[in-house]
mmCIF file of N, CA, C and O in Angstrom:
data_model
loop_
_atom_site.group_PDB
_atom_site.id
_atom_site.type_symbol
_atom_site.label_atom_id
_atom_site.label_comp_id
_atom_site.label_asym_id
_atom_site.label_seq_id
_atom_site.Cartn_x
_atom_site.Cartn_y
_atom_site.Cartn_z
ATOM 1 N N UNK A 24 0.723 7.194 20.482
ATOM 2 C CA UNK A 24 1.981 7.369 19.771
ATOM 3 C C UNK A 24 1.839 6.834 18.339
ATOM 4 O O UNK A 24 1.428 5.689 18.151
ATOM 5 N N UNK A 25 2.108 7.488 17.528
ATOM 6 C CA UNK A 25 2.051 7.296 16.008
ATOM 7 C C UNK A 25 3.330 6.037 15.708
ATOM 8 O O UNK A 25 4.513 6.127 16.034
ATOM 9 N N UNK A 26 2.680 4.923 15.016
ATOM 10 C CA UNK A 26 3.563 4.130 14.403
ATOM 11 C C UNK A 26 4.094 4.704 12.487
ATOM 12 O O UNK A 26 3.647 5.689 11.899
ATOM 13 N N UNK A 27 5.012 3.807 12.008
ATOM 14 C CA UNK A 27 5.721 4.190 10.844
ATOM 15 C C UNK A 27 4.529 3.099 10.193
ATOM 16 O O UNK A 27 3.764 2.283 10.708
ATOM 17 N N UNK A 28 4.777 3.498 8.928
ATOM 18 C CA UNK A 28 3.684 2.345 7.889
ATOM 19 C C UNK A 28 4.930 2.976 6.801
ATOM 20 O O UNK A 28 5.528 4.049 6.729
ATOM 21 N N UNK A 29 4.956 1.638 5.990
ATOM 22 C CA UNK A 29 5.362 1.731 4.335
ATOM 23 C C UNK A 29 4.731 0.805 3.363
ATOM 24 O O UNK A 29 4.318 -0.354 3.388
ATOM 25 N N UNK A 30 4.807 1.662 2.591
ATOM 26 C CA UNK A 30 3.209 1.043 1.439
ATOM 27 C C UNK A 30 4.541 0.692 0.112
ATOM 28 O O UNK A 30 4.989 1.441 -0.756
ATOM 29 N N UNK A 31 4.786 -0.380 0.360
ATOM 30 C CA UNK A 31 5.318 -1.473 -0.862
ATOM 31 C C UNK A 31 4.630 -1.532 -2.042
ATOM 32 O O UNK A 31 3.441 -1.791 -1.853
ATOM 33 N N UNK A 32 4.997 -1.357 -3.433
ATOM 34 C CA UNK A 32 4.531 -1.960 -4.307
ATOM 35 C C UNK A 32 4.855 -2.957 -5.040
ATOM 36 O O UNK A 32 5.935 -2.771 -5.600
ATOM 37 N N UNK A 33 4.091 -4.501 -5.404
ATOM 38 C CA UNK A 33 4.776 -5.411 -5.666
ATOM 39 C C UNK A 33 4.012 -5.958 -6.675
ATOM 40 O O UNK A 33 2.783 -5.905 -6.645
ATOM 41 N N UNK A 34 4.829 -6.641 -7.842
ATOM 42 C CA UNK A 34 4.162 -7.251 -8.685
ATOM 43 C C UNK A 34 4.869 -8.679 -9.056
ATOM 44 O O UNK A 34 5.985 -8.980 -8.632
ATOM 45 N N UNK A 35 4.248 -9.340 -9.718
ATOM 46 C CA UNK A 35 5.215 -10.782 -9.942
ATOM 47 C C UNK A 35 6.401 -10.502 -9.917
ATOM 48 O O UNK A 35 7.113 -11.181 -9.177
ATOM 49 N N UNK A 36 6.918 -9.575 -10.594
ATOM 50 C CA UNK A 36 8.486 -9.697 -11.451
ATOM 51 C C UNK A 36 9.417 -8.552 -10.398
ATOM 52 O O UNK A 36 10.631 -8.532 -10.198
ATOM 53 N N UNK A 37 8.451 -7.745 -9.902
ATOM 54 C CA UNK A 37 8.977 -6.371 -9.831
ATOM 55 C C UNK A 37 8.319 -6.096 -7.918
ATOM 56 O O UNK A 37 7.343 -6.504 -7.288
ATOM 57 N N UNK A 38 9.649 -5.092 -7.565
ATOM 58 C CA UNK A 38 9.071 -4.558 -6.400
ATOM 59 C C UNK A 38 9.241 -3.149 -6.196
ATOM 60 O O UNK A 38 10.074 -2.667 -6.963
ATOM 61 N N UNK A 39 8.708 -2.336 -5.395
ATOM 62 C CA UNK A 39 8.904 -0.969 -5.537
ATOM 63 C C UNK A 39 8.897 -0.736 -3.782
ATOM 64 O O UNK A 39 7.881 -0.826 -3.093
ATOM 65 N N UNK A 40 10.409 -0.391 -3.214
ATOM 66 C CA UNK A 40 10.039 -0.680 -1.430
ATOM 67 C C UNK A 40 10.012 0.788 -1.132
ATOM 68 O O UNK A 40 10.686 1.696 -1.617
ATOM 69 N N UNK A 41 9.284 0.802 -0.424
ATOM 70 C CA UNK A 41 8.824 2.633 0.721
ATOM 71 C C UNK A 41 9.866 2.824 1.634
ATOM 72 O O UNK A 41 9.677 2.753 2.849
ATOM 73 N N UNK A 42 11.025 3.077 1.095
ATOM 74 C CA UNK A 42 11.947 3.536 2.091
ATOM 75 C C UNK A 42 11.918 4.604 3.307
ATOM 76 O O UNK A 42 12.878 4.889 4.024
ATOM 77 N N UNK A 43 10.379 5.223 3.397
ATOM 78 C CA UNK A 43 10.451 6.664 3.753
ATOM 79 C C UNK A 43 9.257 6.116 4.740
ATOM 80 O O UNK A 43 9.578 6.035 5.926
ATOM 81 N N UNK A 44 7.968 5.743 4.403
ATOM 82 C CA UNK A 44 6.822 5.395 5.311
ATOM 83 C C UNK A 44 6.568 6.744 5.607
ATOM 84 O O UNK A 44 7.260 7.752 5.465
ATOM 85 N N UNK A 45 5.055 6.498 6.195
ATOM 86 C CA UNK A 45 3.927 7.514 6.939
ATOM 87 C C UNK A 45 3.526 7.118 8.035
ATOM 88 O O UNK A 45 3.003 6.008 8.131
ATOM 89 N N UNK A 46 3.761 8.359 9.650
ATOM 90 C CA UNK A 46 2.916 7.876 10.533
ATOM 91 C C UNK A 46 1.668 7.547 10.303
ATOM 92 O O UNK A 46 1.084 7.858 9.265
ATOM 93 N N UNK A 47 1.263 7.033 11.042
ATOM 94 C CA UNK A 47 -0.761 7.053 11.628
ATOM 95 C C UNK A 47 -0.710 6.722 12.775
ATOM 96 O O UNK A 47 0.153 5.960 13.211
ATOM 97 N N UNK A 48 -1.417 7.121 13.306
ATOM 98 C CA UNK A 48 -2.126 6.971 14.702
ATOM 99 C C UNK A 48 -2.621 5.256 14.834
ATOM 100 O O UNK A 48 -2.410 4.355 15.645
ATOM 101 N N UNK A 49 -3.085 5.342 14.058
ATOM 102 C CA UNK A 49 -4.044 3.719 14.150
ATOM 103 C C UNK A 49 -4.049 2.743 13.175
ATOM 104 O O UNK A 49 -3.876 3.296 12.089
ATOM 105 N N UNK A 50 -4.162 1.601 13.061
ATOM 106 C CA UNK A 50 -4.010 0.815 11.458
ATOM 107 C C UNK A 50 -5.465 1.592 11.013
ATOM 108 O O UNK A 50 -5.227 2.384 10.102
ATOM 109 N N UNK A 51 -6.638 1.586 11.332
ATOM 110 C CA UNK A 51 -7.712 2.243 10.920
ATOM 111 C C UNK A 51 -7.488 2.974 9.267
ATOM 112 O O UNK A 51 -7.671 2.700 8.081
ATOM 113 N N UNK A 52 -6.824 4.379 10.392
ATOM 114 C CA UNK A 52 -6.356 5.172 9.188
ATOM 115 C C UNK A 52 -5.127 4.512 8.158
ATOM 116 O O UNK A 52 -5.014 4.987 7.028
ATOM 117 N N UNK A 53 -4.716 4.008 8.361
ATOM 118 C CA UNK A 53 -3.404 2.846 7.611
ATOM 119 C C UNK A 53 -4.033 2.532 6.375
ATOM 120 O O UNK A 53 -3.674 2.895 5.255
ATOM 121 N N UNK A 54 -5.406 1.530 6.811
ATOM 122 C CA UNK A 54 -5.787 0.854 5.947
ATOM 123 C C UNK A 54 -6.711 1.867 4.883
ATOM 124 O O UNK A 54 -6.525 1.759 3.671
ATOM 125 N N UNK A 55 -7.631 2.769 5.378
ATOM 126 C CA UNK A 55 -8.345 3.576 4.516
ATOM 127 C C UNK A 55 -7.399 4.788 3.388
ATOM 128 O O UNK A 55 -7.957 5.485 2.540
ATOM 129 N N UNK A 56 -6.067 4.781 3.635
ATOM 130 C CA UNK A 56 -5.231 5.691 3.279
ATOM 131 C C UNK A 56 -4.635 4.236 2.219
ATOM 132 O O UNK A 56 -4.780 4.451 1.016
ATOM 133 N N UNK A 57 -3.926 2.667 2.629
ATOM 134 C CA UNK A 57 -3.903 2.493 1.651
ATOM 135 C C UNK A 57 -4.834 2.388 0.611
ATOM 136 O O UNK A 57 -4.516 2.700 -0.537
ATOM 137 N N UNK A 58 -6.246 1.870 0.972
ATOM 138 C CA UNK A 58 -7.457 1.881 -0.503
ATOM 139 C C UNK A 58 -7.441 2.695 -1.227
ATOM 140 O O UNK A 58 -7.537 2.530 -2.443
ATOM 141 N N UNK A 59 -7.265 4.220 -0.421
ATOM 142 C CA UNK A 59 -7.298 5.238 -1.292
ATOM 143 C C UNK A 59 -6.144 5.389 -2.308
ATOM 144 O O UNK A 59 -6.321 5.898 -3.415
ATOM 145 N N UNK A 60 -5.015 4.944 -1.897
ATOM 146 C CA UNK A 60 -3.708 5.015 -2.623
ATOM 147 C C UNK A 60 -3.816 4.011 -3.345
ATOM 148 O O UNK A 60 -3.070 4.118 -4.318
ATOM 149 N N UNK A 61 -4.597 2.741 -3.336
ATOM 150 C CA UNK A 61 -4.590 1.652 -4.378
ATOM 151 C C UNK A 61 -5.852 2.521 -5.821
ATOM 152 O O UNK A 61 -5.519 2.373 -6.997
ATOM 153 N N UNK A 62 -6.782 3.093 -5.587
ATOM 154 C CA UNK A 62 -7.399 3.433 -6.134
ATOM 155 C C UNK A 62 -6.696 4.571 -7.072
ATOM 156 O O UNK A 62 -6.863 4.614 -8.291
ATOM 157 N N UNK A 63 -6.144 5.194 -6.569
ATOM 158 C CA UNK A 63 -5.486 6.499 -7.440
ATOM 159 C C UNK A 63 -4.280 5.526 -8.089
ATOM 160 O O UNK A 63 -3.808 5.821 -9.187
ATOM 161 N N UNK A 64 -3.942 4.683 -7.557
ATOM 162 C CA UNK A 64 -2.973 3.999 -8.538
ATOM 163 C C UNK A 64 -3.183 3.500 -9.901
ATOM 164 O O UNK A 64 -2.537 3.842 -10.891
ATOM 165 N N UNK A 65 -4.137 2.668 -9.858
ATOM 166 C CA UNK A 65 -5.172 2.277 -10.532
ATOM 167 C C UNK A 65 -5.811 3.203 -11.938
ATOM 168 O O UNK A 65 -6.573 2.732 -12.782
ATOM 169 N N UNK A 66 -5.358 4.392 -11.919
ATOM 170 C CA UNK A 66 -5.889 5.388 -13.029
ATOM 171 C C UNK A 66 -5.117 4.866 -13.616
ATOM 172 O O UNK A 66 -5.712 4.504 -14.631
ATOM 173 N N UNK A 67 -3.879 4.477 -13.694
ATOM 174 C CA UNK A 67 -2.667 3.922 -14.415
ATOM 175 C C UNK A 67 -2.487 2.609 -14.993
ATOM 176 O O UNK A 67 -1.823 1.840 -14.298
ATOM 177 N N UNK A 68 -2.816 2.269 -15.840
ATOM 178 C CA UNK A 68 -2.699 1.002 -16.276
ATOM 179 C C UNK A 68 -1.702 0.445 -16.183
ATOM 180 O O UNK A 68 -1.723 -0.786 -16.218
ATOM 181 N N UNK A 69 -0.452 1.153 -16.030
ATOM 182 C CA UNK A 69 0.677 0.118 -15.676
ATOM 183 C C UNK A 69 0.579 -0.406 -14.197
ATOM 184 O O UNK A 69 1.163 -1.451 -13.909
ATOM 185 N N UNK A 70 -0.123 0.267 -13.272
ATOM 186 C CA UNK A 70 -0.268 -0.605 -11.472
ATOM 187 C C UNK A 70 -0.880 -1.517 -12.129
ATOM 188 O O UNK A 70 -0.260 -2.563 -11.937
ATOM 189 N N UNK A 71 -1.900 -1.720 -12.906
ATOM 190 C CA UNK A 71 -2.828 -3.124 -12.735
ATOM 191 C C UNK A 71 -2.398 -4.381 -12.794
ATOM 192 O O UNK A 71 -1.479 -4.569 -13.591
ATOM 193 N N UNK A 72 -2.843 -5.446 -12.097
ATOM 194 C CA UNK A 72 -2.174 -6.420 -11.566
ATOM 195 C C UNK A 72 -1.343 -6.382 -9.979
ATOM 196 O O UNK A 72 -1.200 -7.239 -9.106
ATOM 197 N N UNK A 73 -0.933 -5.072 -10.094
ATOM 198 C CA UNK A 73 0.229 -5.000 -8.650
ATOM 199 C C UNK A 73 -0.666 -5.319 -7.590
ATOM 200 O O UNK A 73 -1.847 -5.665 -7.589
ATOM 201 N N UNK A 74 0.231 -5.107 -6.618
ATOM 202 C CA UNK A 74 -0.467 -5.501 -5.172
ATOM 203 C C UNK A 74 0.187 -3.996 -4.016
ATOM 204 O O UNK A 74 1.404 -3.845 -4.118
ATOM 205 N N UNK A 75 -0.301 -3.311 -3.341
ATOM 206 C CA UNK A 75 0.075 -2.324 -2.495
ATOM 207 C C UNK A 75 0.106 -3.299 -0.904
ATOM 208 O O UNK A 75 -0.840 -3.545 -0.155
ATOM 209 N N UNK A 76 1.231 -3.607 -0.806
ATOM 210 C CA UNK A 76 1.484 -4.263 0.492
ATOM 211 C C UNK A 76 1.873 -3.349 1.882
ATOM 212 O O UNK A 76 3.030 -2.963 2.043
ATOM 213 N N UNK A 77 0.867 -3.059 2.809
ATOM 214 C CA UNK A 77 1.512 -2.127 4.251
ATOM 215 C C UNK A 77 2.594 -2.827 5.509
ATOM 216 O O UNK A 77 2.262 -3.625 6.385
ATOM 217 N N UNK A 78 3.355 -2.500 5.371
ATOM 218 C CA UNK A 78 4.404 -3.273 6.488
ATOM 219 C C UNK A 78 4.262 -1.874 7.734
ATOM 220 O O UNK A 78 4.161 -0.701 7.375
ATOM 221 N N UNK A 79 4.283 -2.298 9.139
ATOM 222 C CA UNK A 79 4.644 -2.083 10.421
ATOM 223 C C UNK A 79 5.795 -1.810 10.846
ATOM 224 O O UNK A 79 6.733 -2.360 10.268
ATOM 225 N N UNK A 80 5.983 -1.214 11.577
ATOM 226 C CA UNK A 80 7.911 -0.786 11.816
ATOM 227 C C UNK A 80 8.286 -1.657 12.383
ATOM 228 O O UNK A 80 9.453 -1.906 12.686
ATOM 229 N N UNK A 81 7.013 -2.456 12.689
ATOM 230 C CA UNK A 81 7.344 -4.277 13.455
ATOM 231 C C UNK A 81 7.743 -5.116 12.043
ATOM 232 O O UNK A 81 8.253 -6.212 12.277
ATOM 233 N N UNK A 82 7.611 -4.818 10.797
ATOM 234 C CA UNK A 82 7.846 -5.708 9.661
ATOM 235 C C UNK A 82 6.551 -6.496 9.652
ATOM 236 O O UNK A 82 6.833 -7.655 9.346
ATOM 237 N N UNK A 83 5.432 -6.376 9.831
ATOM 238 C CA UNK A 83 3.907 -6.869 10.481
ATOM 239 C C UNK A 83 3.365 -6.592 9.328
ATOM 240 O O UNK A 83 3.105 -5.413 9.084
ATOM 241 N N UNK A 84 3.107 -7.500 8.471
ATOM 242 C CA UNK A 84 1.670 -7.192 7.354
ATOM 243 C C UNK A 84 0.547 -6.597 7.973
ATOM 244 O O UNK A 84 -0.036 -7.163 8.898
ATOM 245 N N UNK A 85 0.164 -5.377 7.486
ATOM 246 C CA UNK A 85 -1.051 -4.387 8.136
ATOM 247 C C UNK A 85 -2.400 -4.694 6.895
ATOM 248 O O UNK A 85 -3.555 -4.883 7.277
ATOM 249 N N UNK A 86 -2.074 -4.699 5.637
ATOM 250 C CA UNK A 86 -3.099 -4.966 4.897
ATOM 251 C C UNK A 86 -2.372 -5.246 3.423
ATOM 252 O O UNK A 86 -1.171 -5.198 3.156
ATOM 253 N N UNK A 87 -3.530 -5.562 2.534
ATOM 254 C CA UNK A 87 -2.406 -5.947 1.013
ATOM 255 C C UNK A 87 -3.623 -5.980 0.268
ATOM 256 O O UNK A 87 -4.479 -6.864 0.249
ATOM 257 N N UNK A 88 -3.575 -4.781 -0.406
ATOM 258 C CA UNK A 88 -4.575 -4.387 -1.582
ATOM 259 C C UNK A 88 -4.129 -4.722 -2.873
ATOM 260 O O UNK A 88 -3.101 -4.238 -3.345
ATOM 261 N N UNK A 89 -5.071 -5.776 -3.658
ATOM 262 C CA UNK A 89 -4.375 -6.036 -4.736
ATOM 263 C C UNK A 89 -5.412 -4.320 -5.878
ATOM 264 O O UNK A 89 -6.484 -3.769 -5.630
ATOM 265 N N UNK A 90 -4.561 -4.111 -6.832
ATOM 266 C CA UNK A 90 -4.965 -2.186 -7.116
ATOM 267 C C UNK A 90 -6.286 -2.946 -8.405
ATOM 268 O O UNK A 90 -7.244 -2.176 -8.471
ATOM 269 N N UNK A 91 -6.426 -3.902 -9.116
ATOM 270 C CA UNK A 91 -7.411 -3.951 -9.688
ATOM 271 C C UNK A 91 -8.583 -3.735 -8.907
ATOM 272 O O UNK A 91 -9.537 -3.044 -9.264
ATOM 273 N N UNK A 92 -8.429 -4.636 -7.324
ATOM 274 C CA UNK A 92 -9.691 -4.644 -6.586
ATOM 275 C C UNK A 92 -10.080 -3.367 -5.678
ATOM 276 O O UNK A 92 -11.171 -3.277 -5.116
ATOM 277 N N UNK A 93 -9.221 -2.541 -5.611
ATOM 278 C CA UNK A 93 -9.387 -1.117 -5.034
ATOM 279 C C UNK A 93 -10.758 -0.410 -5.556
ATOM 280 O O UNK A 93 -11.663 0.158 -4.946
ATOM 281 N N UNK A 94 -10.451 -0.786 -7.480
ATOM 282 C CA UNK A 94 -10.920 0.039 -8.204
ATOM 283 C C UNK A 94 -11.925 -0.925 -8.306
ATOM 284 O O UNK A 94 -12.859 -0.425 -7.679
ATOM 285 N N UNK A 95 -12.376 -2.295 -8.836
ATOM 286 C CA UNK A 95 -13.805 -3.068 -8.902
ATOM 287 C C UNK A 95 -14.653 -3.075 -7.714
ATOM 288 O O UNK A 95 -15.882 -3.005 -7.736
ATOM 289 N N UNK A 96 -14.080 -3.145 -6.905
ATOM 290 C CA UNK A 96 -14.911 -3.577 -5.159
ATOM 291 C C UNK A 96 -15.146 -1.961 -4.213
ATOM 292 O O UNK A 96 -15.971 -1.650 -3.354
ATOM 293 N N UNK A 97 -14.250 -1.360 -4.714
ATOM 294 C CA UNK A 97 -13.949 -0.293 -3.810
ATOM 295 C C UNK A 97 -14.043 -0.455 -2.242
ATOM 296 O O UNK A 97 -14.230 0.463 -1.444
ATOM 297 N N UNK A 98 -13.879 -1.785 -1.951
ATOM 298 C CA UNK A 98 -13.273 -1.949 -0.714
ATOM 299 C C UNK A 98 -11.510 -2.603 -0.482
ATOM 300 O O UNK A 98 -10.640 -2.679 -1.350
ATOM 301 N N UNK A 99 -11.415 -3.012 1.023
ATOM 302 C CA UNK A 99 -10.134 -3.351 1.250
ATOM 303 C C UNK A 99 -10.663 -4.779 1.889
ATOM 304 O O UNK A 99 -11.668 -5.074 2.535
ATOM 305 N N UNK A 100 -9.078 -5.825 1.225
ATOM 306 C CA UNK A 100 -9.515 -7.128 2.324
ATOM 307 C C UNK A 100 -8.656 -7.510 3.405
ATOM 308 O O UNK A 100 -8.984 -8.425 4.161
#
């Protein structure tokens, strides 16, 4: 059964909340879908600095990509 995910964007001052979310099947895909979404953010110089935070329909931190490190590391932590 597919859970809800919403991909938050947050920065010191500022928040941007995912009122809408995306199933996935698995955090798996959760997490490789947010990197990818931190990375395309990242073309943008105004994301840099932000953080892409995944919440659970449990309200459950799933992962929290800060978008500079998407794009230097090209991994997730």
């Amino acid at each position: 059964m597919d859970m809800r995910y919403y991909f938050h964007l947050e920065s010191e001052t500022n928040i941007h909340l995912d009122h809408r979310g995306r199933e996935f099947a698995d955090a798996g895909g959760v997490k490789s879908y947010a990197v990818a979404m931190a990375r395309e953010l990242a073309r943008e110089d105004k994301w840099l600095g932000w953080k892409l935070r995944v919440i659970d329909a449990h309200n459950t931190e799933v992962i929290c990509v800060p978008i500079v490190d998407a794009v230097l590391s090209g991994s997730s932590s």
